[in-house]
Amino acid sequence: MFSNTYDAQKKAPAVMAEPVGILKYPHSLLASTSAPVDRIDSSIRAISQRMLATMLMAPGFGLAANQVGVPKRILTVNPARIMDEPAPGPMVMINPEVRESRGGEWDEEGCLSLPGLYGFVKRPTWAILEYTDLEGEKVEMEAEGYLARCLLHELDHLDGTLFWDRLPASQRNLLKLKFFTRMEWAR
Ligand code: ZN
């Protein structure tokens, strides 16, 4: 599943940061486009560590920086939690981009920013992504199946898109109704 320049043996970053709160819909940052990271400095490393801690604590398959209030193009993913086969530990991806994608399949998705809601979303089944790692190295990664889905879901966040934005309006409206009804109950 991993190939090209991605080194699966590379040590996963040690997670020693405090988790942070995850923004929930309808926070405006979730609908905004995140800005590219132009320099990987100590603040980018710090937020990446906090994202890893937050993703592991949630627990989630992945997380985008705007979900924790930072509108930068950073995402974290935990392949070991997604794949059945042996997979690398938690990863940080800076300025990720889709180089190529193929296929299309419907499968169920949820989102830490839309707790308790699920929908069937059509996405490519295979993708090649390019990103920069925390050491500043350009990495190319091939992903398929649910890992590709999770990565594309997180990439969507960086452009202000939630999974329900990819559903037909009737389904989206039903999920929104469910979401706001629950908020009423929680009051
Ligand atoms: Zn999400």
mmCIF file of C-alpha atoms and ligand atoms in Angstrom:
data_model
loop_
_atom_site.group_PDB
_atom_site.id
_atom_site.type_symbol
_atom_site.label_atom_id
_atom_site.label_comp_id
_atom_site.label_asym_id
_atom_site.label_seq_id
_atom_site.Cartn_x
_atom_site.Cartn_y
_atom_site.Cartn_z
ATOM 1 C CA MET A 1 0.000 0.000 0.000
ATOM 2 C CA PHE A 2 2.888 2.382 0.688
ATOM 3 C CA SER A 3 5.434 2.953 -1.981
ATOM 4 C CA ASN A 4 7.550 5.488 -3.760
ATOM 5 C CA THR A 5 9.386 7.782 -1.393
ATOM 6 C CA TYR A 6 7.296 7.049 1.685
ATOM 7 C CA ASP A 7 9.488 5.239 4.223
ATOM 8 C CA ALA A 8 7.282 3.041 6.391
ATOM 9 C CA GLN A 9 10.246 2.231 8.614
ATOM 10 C CA LYS A 10 10.769 5.856 9.529
ATOM 11 C CA LYS A 11 10.140 6.408 13.199
ATOM 12 C CA ALA A 12 6.717 7.842 13.983
ATOM 13 C CA PRO A 13 6.938 11.149 15.814
ATOM 14 C CA ALA A 14 6.770 10.729 19.576
ATOM 15 C CA VAL A 15 3.521 12.110 20.901
ATOM 16 C CA MET A 16 4.071 14.091 24.054
ATOM 17 C CA ALA A 17 1.689 16.997 23.689
ATOM 18 C CA GLU A 18 -1.645 17.762 25.324
ATOM 19 C CA PRO A 19 -4.757 17.063 23.276
ATOM 20 C CA VAL A 20 -6.854 20.098 22.340
ATOM 21 C CA GLY A 21 -10.575 20.596 21.840
ATOM 22 C CA ILE A 22 -12.036 19.621 18.468
ATOM 23 C CA LEU A 23 -14.195 22.270 16.786
ATOM 24 C CA LYS A 24 -17.692 21.121 15.962
ATOM 25 C CA TYR A 25 -20.002 22.185 13.170
ATOM 26 C CA PRO A 26 -21.104 24.987 12.591
ATOM 27 C CA HIS A 27 -17.798 26.654 13.562
ATOM 28 C CA SER A 28 -16.783 28.968 10.695
ATOM 29 C CA LEU A 29 -13.189 27.620 10.504
ATOM 30 C CA LEU A 30 -14.583 24.270 9.380
ATOM 31 C CA ALA A 31 -16.006 25.966 6.290
ATOM 32 C CA SER A 32 -12.897 27.966 5.407
ATOM 33 C CA THR A 33 -9.947 27.198 3.147
ATOM 34 C CA SER A 34 -6.697 26.708 5.050
ATOM 35 C CA ALA A 35 -3.468 28.461 4.090
ATOM 36 C CA PRO A 36 -0.321 26.596 3.013
ATOM 37 C CA VAL A 37 2.510 26.257 5.534
ATOM 38 C CA ASP A 38 5.490 28.198 4.205
ATOM 39 C CA ARG A 39 8.010 27.327 6.919
ATOM 40 C CA ILE A 40 8.114 24.359 9.274
ATOM 41 C CA ASP A 41 9.068 26.109 12.486
ATOM 42 C CA SER A 42 8.578 25.328 16.164
ATOM 43 C CA SER A 43 4.943 26.490 16.118
ATOM 44 C CA ILE A 44 4.112 24.129 13.227
ATOM 45 C CA ARG A 45 5.890 21.282 15.025
ATOM 46 C CA ALA A 46 4.018 22.095 18.239
ATOM 47 C CA ILE A 47 0.573 22.157 16.621
ATOM 48 C CA SER A 48 1.387 18.921 14.786
ATOM 49 C CA GLN A 49 2.192 17.229 18.089
ATOM 50 C CA ARG A 50 -1.020 18.497 19.620
ATOM 51 C CA MET A 51 -2.983 17.263 16.603
ATOM 52 C CA LEU A 52 -1.419 13.798 16.953
ATOM 53 C CA ALA A 53 -2.312 13.719 20.648
ATOM 54 C CA THR A 54 -5.867 14.904 19.913
ATOM 55 C CA MET A 55 -6.361 12.348 17.102
ATOM 56 C CA LEU A 56 -5.116 9.491 19.297
ATOM 57 C CA MET A 57 -7.198 10.582 22.264
ATOM 58 C CA ALA A 58 -10.479 11.082 20.297
ATOM 59 C CA PRO A 59 -9.785 8.444 18.930
ATOM 60 C CA GLY A 60 -9.925 9.275 15.238
ATOM 61 C CA PHE A 61 -8.536 7.974 11.950
ATOM 62 C CA GLY A 62 -7.290 11.421 11.057
ATOM 63 C CA LEU A 63 -7.511 15.114 11.841
ATOM 64 C CA ALA A 64 -7.117 18.386 9.958
ATOM 65 C CA ALA A 65 -5.561 21.458 11.594
ATOM 66 C CA ASN A 66 -8.641 23.644 11.134
ATOM 67 C CA GLN A 67 -10.558 21.128 13.277
ATOM 68 C CA VAL A 68 -8.404 22.274 16.193
ATOM 69 C CA GLY A 69 -8.617 25.965 15.294
ATOM 70 C CA VAL A 70 -5.491 26.329 13.128
ATOM 71 C CA PRO A 71 -6.325 27.241 9.499
ATOM 72 C CA LYS A 72 -3.100 25.765 8.057
ATOM 73 C CA ARG A 73 -2.688 22.946 5.561
ATOM 74 C CA ILE A 74 -1.628 20.265 8.053
ATOM 75 C CA LEU A 75 -3.243 16.922 8.633
ATOM 76 C CA THR A 76 -2.563 13.876 10.741
ATOM 77 C CA VAL A 77 -3.572 10.314 9.994
ATOM 78 C CA ASN A 78 -3.202 7.020 11.833
ATOM 79 C CA PRO A 79 -2.830 4.235 9.219
ATOM 80 C CA ALA A 80 -2.389 1.600 11.941
ATOM 81 C CA ARG A 81 -5.948 2.252 13.088
ATOM 82 C CA ILE A 82 -7.375 2.150 9.556
ATOM 83 C CA MET A 83 -5.666 -0.819 7.921
ATOM 84 C CA ASP A 84 -5.890 -4.491 8.830
ATOM 85 C CA GLU A 85 -2.389 -5.219 7.597
ATOM 86 C CA PRO A 86 0.701 -3.932 9.464
ATOM 87 C CA ALA A 87 0.853 -0.183 8.938
ATOM 88 C CA PRO A 88 2.934 2.749 10.085
ATOM 89 C CA GLY A 89 2.079 4.728 13.183
ATOM 90 C CA PRO A 90 0.616 8.237 13.301
ATOM 91 C CA MET A 91 1.819 10.570 10.567
ATOM 92 C CA VAL A 92 1.886 14.326 10.004
ATOM 93 C CA MET A 93 1.396 15.651 6.481
ATOM 94 C CA ILE A 94 2.155 19.280 5.630
ATOM 95 C CA ASN A 95 0.707 20.887 2.486
ATOM 96 C CA PRO A 96 -0.705 17.580 1.192
ATOM 97 C CA GLU A 97 -1.906 17.425 -2.400
ATOM 98 C CA VAL A 98 -3.510 14.747 -4.524
ATOM 99 C CA ARG A 99 -1.261 13.919 -7.498
ATOM 100 C CA GLU A 100 -3.483 11.239 -8.986
ATOM 101 C CA SER A 101 -6.588 9.312 -8.023
ATOM 102 C CA ARG A 102 -8.642 6.477 -9.496
ATOM 103 C CA GLY A 103 -11.784 4.506 -8.934
ATOM 104 C CA GLY A 104 -14.925 5.338 -7.050
ATOM 105 C CA GLU A 105 -16.664 3.558 -4.206
ATOM 106 C CA TRP A 106 -19.360 4.354 -1.658
ATOM 107 C CA ASP A 107 -18.545 3.754 1.979
ATOM 108 C CA GLU A 108 -19.570 5.071 5.350
ATOM 109 C CA GLU A 109 -17.812 8.040 6.930
ATOM 110 C CA GLY A 110 -18.054 9.919 10.168
ATOM 111 C CA CYS A 111 -16.266 13.042 11.363
ATOM 112 C CA LEU A 112 -14.969 14.239 14.730
ATOM 113 C CA SER A 113 -16.538 17.635 13.955
ATOM 114 C CA LEU A 114 -19.956 16.034 13.314
ATOM 115 C CA PRO A 115 -20.128 13.625 16.265
ATOM 116 C CA GLY A 116 -22.536 10.697 15.959
ATOM 117 C CA LEU A 117 -23.405 11.342 12.293
ATOM 118 C CA TYR A 118 -22.551 9.003 9.441
ATOM 119 C CA GLY A 119 -23.133 8.978 5.712
ATOM 120 C CA PHE A 120 -22.174 7.014 2.607
ATOM 121 C CA VAL A 121 -19.775 9.058 0.506
ATOM 122 C CA LYS A 122 -18.395 8.224 -2.940
ATOM 123 C CA ARG A 123 -14.621 8.648 -3.179
ATOM 124 C CA PRO A 124 -11.672 7.353 -5.216
ATOM 125 C CA THR A 125 -10.358 3.956 -4.115
ATOM 126 C CA TRP A 126 -6.733 4.754 -4.915
ATOM 127 C CA ALA A 127 -4.680 7.936 -4.710
ATOM 128 C CA ILE A 128 -1.146 9.243 -4.841
ATOM 129 C CA LEU A 129 -0.499 12.097 -2.460
ATOM 130 C CA GLU A 130 2.437 14.394 -2.136
ATOM 131 C CA TYR A 131 3.245 16.176 1.110
ATOM 132 C CA THR A 132 6.084 17.560 3.197
ATOM 133 C CA ASP A 133 6.992 15.816 6.431
ATOM 134 C CA LEU A 134 8.024 17.517 9.667
ATOM 135 C CA GLU A 135 11.692 17.303 8.651
ATOM 136 C CA GLY A 136 10.867 19.329 5.557
ATOM 137 C CA GLU A 137 11.277 16.419 3.160
ATOM 138 C CA LYS A 138 8.939 15.972 0.176
ATOM 139 C CA VAL A 139 7.196 12.629 0.356
ATOM 140 C CA GLU A 140 5.051 10.783 -2.167
ATOM 141 C CA MET A 141 2.605 8.257 -0.788
ATOM 142 C CA GLU A 142 0.293 5.781 -2.457
ATOM 143 C CA ALA A 143 -2.868 4.833 -0.592
ATOM 144 C CA GLU A 144 -5.844 2.670 -1.373
ATOM 145 C CA GLY A 145 -9.102 1.536 0.180
ATOM 146 C CA TYR A 146 -10.212 3.098 3.434
ATOM 147 C CA LEU A 147 -6.837 4.782 3.974
ATOM 148 C CA ALA A 148 -7.244 6.675 0.692
ATOM 149 C CA ARG A 149 -10.762 7.587 1.809
ATOM 150 C CA CYS A 150 -9.561 8.909 5.182
ATOM 151 C CA LEU A 151 -6.802 10.958 3.580
ATOM 152 C CA LEU A 152 -9.202 12.471 1.033
ATOM 153 C CA HIS A 153 -11.700 13.212 3.829
ATOM 154 C CA GLU A 154 -8.986 15.120 5.743
ATOM 155 C CA LEU A 155 -7.827 16.898 2.582
ATOM 156 C CA ASP A 156 -11.413 18.038 2.071
ATOM 157 C CA HIS A 157 -11.298 19.695 5.510
ATOM 158 C CA LEU A 158 -8.384 21.863 4.337
ATOM 159 C CA ASP A 159 -10.711 23.275 1.665
ATOM 160 C CA GLY A 160 -13.594 23.763 4.075
ATOM 161 C CA THR A 161 -15.530 20.705 2.880
ATOM 162 C CA LEU A 162 -17.251 18.319 5.292
ATOM 163 C CA PHE A 163 -18.253 14.790 4.262
ATOM 164 C CA TRP A 164 -21.932 15.748 4.160
ATOM 165 C CA ASP A 165 -21.160 18.413 1.538
ATOM 166 C CA ARG A 166 -20.558 15.460 -0.800
ATOM 167 C CA LEU A 167 -23.982 13.949 -0.133
ATOM 168 C CA PRO A 168 -27.172 14.732 -2.028
ATOM 169 C CA ALA A 169 -28.932 17.748 -0.460
ATOM 170 C CA SER A 170 -31.798 15.604 0.857
ATOM 171 C CA GLN A 171 -29.393 13.391 2.861
ATOM 172 C CA ARG A 172 -27.352 16.359 4.035
ATOM 173 C CA ASN A 173 -30.460 18.150 5.273
ATOM 174 C CA LEU A 174 -31.565 15.063 7.151
ATOM 175 C CA LEU A 175 -28.179 14.824 8.891
ATOM 176 C CA LYS A 176 -28.312 18.557 9.698
ATOM 177 C CA LEU A 177 -31.747 18.134 11.193
ATOM 178 C CA LYS A 178 -30.439 15.251 13.310
ATOM 179 C CA PHE A 179 -27.434 17.344 14.352
ATOM 180 C CA PHE A 180 -29.444 20.377 15.459
ATOM 181 C CA THR A 181 -32.122 18.249 17.154
ATOM 182 C CA ARG A 182 -29.403 16.643 19.267
ATOM 183 C CA MET A 183 -28.005 20.075 20.136
ATOM 184 C CA GLU A 184 -31.460 21.063 21.351
ATOM 185 C CA TRP A 185 -31.647 17.967 23.547
ATOM 186 C CA ALA A 186 -28.194 18.627 24.946
ATOM 187 C CA ARG A 187 -29.238 22.083 26.102
HETATM 188 ZN ZN ZN B 1 -13.706 15.014 9.432
#
